[in-house]
Short mmCIF file of C-alpha atoms and ligand atoms in Angstrom, two decimals:
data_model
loop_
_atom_site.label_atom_id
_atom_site.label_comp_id
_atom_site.label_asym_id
_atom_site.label_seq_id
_atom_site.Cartn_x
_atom_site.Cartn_y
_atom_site.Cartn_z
CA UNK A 21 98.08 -16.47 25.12
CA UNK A 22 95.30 -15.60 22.85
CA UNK A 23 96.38 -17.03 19.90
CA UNK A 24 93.06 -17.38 18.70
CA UNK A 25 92.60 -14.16 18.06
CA UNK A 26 91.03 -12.52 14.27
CA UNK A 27 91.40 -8.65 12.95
CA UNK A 28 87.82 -7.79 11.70
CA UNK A 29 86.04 -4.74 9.93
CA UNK A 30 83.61 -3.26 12.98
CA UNK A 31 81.47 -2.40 9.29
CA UNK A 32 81.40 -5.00 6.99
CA UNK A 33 82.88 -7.86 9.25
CA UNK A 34 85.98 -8.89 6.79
CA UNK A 35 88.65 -10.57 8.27
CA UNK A 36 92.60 -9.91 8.25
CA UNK A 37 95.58 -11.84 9.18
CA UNK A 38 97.77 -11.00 11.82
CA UNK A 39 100.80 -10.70 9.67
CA UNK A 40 98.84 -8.59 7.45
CA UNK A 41 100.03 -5.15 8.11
CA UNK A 42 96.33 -3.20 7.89
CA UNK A 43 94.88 -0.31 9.76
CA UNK A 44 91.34 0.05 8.27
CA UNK A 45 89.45 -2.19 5.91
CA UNK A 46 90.64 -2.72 2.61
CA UNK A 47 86.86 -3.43 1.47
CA UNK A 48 84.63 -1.04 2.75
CA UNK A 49 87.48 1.23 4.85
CA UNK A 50 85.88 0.85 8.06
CA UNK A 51 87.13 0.72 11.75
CA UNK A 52 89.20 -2.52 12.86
CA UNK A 53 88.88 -4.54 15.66
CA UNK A 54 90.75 -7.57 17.27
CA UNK A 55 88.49 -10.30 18.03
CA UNK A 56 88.84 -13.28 20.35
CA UNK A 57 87.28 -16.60 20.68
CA UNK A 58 85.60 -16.15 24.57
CA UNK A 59 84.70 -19.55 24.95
CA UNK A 60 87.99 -20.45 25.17
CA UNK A 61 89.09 -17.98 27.50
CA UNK A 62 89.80 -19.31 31.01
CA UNK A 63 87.75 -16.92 33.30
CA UNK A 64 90.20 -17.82 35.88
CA UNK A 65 93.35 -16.43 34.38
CA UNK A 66 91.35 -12.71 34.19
CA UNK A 67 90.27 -12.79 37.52
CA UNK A 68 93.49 -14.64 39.52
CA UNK A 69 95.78 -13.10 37.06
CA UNK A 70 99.15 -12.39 38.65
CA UNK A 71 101.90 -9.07 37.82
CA UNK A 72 100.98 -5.71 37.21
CA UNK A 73 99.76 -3.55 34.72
CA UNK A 74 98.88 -4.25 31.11
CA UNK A 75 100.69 -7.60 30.70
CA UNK A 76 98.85 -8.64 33.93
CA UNK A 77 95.64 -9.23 31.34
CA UNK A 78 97.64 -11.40 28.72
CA UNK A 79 95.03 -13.80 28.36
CA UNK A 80 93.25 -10.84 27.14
CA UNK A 81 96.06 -9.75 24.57
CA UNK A 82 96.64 -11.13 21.20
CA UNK A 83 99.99 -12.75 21.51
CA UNK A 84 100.82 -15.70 22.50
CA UNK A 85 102.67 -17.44 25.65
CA UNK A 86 106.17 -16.81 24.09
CA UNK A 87 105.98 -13.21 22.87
CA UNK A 88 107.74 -11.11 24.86
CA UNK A 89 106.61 -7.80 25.59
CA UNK A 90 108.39 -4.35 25.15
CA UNK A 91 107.52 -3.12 28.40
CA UNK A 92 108.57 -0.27 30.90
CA UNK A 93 106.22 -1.12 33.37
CA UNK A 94 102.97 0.57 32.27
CA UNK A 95 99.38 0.70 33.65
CA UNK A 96 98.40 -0.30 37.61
CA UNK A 97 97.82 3.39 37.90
CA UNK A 98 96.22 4.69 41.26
CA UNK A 99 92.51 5.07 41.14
CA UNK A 100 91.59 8.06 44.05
CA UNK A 101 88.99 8.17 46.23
CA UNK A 102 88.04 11.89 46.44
CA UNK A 103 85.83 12.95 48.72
CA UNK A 104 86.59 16.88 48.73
CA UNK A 105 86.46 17.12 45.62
CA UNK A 106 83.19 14.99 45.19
CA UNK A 107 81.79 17.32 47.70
CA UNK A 108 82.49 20.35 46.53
CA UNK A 109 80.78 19.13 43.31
CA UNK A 110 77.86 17.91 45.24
CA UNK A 111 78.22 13.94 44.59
CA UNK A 112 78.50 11.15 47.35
CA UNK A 113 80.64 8.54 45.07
CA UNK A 114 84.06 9.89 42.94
CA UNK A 115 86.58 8.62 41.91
CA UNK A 116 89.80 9.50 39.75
CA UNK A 117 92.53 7.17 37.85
CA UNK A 118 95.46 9.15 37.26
CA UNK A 119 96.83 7.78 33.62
CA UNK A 120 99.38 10.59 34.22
CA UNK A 121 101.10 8.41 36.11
CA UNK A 122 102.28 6.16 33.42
CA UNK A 123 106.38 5.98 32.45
CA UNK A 124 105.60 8.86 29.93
CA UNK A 125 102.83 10.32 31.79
CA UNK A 126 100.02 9.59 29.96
CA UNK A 127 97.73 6.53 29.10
CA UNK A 128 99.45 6.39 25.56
CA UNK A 129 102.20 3.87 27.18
CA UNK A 130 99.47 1.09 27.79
CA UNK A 131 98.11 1.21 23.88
CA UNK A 132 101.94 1.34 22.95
CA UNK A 133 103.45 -1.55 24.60
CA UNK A 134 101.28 -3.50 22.76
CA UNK A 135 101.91 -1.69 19.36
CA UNK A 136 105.30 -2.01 19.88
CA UNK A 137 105.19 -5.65 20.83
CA UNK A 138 103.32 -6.16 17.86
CA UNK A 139 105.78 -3.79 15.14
CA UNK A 140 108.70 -6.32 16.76
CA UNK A 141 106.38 -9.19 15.74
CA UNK A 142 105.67 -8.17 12.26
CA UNK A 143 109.72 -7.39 12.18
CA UNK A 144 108.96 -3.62 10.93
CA UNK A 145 111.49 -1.01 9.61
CA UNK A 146 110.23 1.85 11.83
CA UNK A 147 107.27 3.35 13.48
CA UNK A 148 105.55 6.59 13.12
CA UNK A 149 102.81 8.76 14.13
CA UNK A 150 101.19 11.50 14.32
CA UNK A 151 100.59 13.61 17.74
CA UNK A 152 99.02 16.39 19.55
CA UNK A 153 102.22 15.23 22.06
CA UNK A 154 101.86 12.34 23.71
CA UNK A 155 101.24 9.56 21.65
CA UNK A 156 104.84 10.40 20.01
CA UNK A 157 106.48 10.47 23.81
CA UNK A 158 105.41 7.71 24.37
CA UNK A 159 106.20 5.97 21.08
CA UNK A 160 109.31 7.43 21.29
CA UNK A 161 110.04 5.80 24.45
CA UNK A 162 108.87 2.39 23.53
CA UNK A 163 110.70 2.30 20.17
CA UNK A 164 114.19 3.32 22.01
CA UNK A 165 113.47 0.31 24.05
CA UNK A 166 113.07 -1.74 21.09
CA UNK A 167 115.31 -0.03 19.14
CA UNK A 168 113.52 0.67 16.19
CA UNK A 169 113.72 4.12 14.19
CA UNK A 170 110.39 6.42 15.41
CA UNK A 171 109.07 9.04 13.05
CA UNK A 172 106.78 11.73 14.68
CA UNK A 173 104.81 14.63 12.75
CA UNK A 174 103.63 17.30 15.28
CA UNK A 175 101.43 20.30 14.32
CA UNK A 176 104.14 23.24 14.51
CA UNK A 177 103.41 25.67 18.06
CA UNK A 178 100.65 23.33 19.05
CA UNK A 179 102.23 20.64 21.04
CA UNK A 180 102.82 20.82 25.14
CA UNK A 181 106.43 21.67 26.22
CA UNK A 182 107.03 18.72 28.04
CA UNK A 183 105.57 16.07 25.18
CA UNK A 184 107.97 17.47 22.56
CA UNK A 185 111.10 17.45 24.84
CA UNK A 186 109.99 13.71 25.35
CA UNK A 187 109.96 12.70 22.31
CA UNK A 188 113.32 14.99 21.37
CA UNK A 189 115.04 13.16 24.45
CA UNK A 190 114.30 9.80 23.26
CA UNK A 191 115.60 9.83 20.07
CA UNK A 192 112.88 10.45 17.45
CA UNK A 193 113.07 12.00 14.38
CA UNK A 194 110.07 15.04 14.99
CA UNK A 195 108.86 16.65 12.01
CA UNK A 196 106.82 19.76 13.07
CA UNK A 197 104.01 20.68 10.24
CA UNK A 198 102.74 24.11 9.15
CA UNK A 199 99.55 22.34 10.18
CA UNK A 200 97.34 21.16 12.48
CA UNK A 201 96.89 17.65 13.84
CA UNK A 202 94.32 16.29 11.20
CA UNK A 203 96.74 17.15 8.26
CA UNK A 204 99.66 15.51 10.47
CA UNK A 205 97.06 12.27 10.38
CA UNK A 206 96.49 12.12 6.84
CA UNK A 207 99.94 12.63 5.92
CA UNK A 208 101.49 10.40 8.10
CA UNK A 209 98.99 7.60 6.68
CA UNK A 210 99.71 7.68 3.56
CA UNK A 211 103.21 7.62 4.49
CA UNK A 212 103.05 4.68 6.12
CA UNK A 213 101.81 2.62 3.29
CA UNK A 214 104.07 3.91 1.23
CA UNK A 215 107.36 3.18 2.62
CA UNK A 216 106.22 0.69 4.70
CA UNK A 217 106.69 2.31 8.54
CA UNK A 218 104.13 1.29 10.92
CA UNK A 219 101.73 3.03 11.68
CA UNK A 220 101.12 3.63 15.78
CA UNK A 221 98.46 6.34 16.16
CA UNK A 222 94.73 4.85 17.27
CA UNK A 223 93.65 3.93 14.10
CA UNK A 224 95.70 0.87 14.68
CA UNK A 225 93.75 -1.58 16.22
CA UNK A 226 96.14 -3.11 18.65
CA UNK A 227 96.83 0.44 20.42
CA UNK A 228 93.39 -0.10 21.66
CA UNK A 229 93.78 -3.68 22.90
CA UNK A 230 96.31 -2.14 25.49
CA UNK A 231 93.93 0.90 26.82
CA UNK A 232 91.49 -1.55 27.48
CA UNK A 233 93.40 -2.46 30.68
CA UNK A 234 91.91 0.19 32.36
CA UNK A 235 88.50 -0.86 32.38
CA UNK A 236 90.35 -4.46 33.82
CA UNK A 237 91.72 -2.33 36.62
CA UNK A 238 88.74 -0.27 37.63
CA UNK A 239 86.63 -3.47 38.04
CA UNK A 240 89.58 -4.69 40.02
CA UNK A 241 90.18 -2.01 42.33
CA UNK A 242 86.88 -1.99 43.09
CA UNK A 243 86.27 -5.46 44.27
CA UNK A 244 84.79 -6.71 40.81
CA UNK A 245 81.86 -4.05 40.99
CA UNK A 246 81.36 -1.92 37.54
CA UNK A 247 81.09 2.25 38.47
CA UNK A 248 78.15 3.07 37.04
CA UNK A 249 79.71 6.16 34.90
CA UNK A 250 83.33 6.22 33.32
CA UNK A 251 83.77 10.19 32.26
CA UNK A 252 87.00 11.01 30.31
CA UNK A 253 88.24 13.53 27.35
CA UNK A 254 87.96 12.63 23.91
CA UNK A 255 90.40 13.94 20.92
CA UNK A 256 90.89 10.99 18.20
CA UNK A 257 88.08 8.77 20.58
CA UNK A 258 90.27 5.87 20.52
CA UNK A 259 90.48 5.59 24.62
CA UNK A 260 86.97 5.80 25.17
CA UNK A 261 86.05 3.32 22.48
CA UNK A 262 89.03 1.06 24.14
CA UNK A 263 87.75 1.26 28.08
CA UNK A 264 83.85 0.57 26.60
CA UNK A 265 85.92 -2.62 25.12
CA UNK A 266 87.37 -3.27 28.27
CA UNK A 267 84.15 -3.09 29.85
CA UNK A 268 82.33 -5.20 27.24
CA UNK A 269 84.69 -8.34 27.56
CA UNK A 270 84.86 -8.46 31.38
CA UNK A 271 80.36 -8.86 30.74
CA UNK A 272 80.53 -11.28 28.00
CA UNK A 273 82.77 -13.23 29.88
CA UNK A 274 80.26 -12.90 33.02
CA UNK A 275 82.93 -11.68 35.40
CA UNK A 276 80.53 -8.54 35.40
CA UNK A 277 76.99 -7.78 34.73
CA UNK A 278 76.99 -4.31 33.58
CA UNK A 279 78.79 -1.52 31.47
CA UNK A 280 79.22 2.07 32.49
CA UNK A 281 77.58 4.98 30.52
CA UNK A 282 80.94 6.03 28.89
CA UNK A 283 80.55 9.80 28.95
CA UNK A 284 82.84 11.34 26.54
CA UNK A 285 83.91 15.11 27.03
CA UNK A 286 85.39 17.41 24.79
CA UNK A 287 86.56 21.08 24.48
CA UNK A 288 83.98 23.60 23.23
CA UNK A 289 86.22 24.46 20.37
CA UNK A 290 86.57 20.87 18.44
CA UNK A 291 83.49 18.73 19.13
CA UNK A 292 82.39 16.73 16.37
CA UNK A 293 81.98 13.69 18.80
CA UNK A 294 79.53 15.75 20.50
CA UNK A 295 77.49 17.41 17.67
CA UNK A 296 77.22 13.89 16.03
CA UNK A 297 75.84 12.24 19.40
CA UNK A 298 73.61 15.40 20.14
CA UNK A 299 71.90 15.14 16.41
CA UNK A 300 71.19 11.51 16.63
CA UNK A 301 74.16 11.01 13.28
CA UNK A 302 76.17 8.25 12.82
CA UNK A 303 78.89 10.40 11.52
CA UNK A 304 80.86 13.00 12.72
CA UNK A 305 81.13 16.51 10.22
CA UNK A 306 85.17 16.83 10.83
CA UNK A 307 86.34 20.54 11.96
CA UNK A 308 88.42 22.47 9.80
CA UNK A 309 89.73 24.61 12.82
CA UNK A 310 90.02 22.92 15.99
CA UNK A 311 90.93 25.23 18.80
CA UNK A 312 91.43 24.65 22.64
CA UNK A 313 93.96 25.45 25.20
CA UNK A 314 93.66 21.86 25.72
CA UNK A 315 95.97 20.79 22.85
CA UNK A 316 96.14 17.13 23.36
CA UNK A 317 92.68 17.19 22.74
CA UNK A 318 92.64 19.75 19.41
CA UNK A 319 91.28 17.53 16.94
CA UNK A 320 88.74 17.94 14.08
CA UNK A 321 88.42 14.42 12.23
CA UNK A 322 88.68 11.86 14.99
CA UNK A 323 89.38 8.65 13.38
CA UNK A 324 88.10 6.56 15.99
CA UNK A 325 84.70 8.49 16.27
CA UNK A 326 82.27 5.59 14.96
CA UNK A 327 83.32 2.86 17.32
CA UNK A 328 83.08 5.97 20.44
CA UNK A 329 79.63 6.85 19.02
CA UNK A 330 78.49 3.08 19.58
CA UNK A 331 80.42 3.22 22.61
CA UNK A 332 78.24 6.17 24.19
CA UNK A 333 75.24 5.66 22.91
CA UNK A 334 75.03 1.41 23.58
CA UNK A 335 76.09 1.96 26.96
CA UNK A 336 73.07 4.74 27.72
CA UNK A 337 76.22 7.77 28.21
CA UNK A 338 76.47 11.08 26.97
CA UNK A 339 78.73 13.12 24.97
CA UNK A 340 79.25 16.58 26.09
CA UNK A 341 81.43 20.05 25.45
CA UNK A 342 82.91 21.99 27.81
CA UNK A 343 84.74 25.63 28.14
CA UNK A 344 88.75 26.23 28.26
CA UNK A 345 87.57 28.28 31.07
CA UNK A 346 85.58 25.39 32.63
CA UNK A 347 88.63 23.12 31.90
CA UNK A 348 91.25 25.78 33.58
CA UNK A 349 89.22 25.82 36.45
CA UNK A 350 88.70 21.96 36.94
CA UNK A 351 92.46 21.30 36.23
CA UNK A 352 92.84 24.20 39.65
CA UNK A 353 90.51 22.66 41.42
CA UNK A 354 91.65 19.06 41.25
CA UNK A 355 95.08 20.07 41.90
CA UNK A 356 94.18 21.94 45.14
CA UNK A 357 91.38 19.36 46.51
CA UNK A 358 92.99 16.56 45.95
CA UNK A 359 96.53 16.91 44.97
CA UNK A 360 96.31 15.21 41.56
CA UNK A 361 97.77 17.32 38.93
CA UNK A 362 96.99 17.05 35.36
CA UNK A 363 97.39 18.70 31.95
CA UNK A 364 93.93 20.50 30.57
CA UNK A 365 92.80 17.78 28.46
CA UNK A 366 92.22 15.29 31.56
CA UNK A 367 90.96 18.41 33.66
CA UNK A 368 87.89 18.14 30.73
CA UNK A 369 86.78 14.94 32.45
CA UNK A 370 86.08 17.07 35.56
CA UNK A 371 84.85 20.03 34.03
CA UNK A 372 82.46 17.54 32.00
CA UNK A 373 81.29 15.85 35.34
CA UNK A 374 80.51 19.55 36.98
CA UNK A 375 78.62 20.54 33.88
CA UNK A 376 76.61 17.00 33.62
CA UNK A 377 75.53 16.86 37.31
CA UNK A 378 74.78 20.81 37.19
CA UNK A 379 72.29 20.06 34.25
CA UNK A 380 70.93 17.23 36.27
CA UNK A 381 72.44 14.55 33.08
CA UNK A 382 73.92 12.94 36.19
CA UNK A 383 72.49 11.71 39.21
CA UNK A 384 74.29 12.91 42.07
CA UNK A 385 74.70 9.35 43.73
CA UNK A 386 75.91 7.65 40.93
CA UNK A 387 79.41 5.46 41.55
CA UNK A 388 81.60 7.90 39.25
CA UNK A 389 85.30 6.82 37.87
CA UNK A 390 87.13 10.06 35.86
CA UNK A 391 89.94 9.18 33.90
CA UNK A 392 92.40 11.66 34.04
CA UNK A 393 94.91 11.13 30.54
CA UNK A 394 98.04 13.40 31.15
CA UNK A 395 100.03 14.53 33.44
CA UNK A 396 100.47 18.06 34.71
CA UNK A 397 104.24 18.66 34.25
CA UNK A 398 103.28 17.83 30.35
CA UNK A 399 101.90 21.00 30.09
CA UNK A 400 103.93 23.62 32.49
CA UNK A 401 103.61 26.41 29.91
CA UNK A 402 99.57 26.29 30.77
CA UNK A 403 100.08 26.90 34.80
CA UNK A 404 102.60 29.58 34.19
CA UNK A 405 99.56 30.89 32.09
CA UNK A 406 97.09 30.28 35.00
CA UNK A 407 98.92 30.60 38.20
CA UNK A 408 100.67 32.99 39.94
CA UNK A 409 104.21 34.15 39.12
CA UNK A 410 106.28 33.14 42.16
CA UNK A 411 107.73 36.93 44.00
CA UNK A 412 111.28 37.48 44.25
CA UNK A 413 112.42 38.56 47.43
CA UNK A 414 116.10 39.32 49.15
CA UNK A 415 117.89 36.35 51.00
CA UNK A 416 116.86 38.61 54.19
CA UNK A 417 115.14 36.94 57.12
CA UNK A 418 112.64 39.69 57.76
CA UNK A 419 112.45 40.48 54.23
CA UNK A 420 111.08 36.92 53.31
CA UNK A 421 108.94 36.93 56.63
CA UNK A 422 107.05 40.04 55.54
CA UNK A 423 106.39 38.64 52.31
CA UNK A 424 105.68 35.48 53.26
CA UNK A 425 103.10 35.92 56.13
C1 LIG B 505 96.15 13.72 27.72
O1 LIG B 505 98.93 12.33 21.53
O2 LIG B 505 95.78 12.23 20.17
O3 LIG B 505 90.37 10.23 22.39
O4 LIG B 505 98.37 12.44 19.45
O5 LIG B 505 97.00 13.15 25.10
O6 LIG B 505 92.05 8.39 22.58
O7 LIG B 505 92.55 10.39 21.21
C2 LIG B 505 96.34 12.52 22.44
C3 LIG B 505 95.13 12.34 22.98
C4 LIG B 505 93.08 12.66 26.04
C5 LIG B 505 92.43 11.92 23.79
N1 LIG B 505 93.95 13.08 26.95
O8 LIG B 505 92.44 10.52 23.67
C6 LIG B 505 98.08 12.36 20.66
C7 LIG B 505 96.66 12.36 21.03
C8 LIG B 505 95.24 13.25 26.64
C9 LIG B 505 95.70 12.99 25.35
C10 LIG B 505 93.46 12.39 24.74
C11 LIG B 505 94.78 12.57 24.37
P1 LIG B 505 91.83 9.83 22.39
#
């Protein structure tokens, strides 16, 4: 639908074709970003658009009417009301949208039915990425729907169970690196250029034109009104920098008149979003040693950290840190309020929001949306770490009862 669409440096404003296979700015190496012509966008076809999920928002996708989409139904993910768990923080207004509940269980699916739409486009050999886990089940997935050879580089003992059997199960070829997740990045890019696999991680700009469907289906779910925070975990900071998008286009296009603060939150142990927002810099210092039980979120260079910086700090949010012990207990207590169960990375968002309102950052009437990334059966190492062990007992009526009761 959008045609009209132009791939431009978020720096120094050059301009790319879209058969030019580019990931960052060949002048100046800056962030890119797909632009569209608004004018020309039909208001209408946002608003009454019909189908679900991603592909509901063609008109705000850059393909046109005939592409056809690599798709296994992704995005139109339930967005909670919770009230126990708003109480128990002390807020009147909460709610979650569970990403977890994607085909792969995680947000990744809605950036990668676009990239993958777009590497069957450009007619590509393969696709690759690096991952702390889920961006390579999920590209997995969507390139054995395509069927198109998928190259993953995981940083060895650092990725969730239930990620790597994903991507294992689907047919990639998984590389696991005596590293950690930034060396897995840099490799992988240079790779890329050099024998010409594409490159699916968030650097790539049309990865984010898919995530910013959820900022289309928060407004929607709630009537057409704009929460007035959007708090979620930030690792490689393309999701947050993709939702403030979302955001962004539904106001320029007046369908809305606001933008939430986007509050980004990340684990106490790799945090260079957060020092960079807290000194005032434009630039992150990148962390040689990441660390977190949260191991989506593990990463010390985020690539995407300039366009979240804008993100936070143009919208009036906050970027904050929180504990693995604040995350471990926000992951229990969303499970057992409200029955949504995550992996630690989207339990951050929570412990973030507990932190923020307890240091009186957030007003506790504010209209709240948490966006929680991953699903908990990604991670079921982590609860056997956290919960306890289940007791074995004798297949004995009275036995069980005494036990039991
Ligand atoms: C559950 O899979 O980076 O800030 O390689 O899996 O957009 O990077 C995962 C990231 C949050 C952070 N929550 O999102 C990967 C990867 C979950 C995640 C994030 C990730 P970004």
């Amino acid at each position: 639908m959008s045609e009209a669409y132009k791939v431009e440096c978020i720096r120094c404003g050059a301009r790319f074709s879209k058969e030019d296979i580019v990931y960052t700015c060949r002048k100046c190496d800056g962030l890119l970003d797909i632009k569209y012509d608004y004018s020309e966008i039909d208001v209408e076809r946002v608003v009454e658009a019909k189908g679900e999920g991603v592909w509901k928002y063609r008109v705000l996708l850059p393909f046109d009417e005939n592409t056809k989409p690599v798709t296994i139904n992704e995005g139109n993910t339930p967005l909670y009301r919770c009230d126990r768990l708003a109480k128990s923080i002390g807020i009147t207004n909460l709610w979650v949208k569970h990403e977890g509940l994607n085909p792969s269980g995680s947000f990744k699916d809605r950036g990668m039915t676009v990239g993958v739409t777009k590497a069957v486009e450009l007619g590509v050999k393969g696709v690759a990425c690096a991952s702390t886990g889920n961006t390579s089940a999920s590209l997995a997935i969507f390139a054995a729907k395509a069927g198109i050879p998928c190259y993953v580089i995981l940083p060895k003992g650092k990725v969730a169970l239930g990620k790597v059997a994903q991507a294992m199960m689907h047919g990639a070829k998984i590389l696991s690196l005596r590293g950690n997740f930034d060396d897995a990045l840099r490799i992988v890019r240079v790779l890329c250029e050099e024998e010409k696999l594409y490159l699916l991680n968030s650097v790539n700009p049309y990865r984010l034109e898919g995530q910013k469907t959820i900022a289309f289906e928060v407004v929607e779910k709630l009537e057409w009104e704009v929460p007035d925070r959007v708090i979620l975990p930030v690792g490689n900071a393309g999701n947050i920098s993709a939702i403030f998008k979302g955001f962004s286009e539904l106001k320029t296009l007046g369908i809305t008149d606001s933008i939430p603060k986007m509050t980004g939150i990340q684990a106490e142990g790799a945090k260079p979003v957060v020092n960079a927002f807290k000194e005032g810099k434009e630039e992150i210092i990148p962390e040689d040693k990441p660390e977190t039980i949260a191991s989506a979120i593990r990463i010390g260079n985020p690539v995407n950290a300039a366009k979240a910086l804008f993100a936070i700090r143009d919208s009036g949010g906050i970027a904050e840190s929180v504990t693995d012990g604040e995350i471990t207990e926000a992951q229990l207590e969303l499970a057992r309020l409200e029955g949504i169960g995550v992996e630690p990375a989207s339990a951050a968002s929570i412990a973030g929001l507990k932190k923020l309102v307890e240091i009186g950052e957030i007003e506790r009437d504010e209209g709240i949306v948490c966006i929680t990334t991953g699903h908990l059966l990604k991670d079921p190492e982590r609860v056997i770490e956290i919960c306890e062990t289940p007791k074995e007992v004798d297949a004995d009526v009275d036995a069980v009862r005494k036990m039991m009761i």
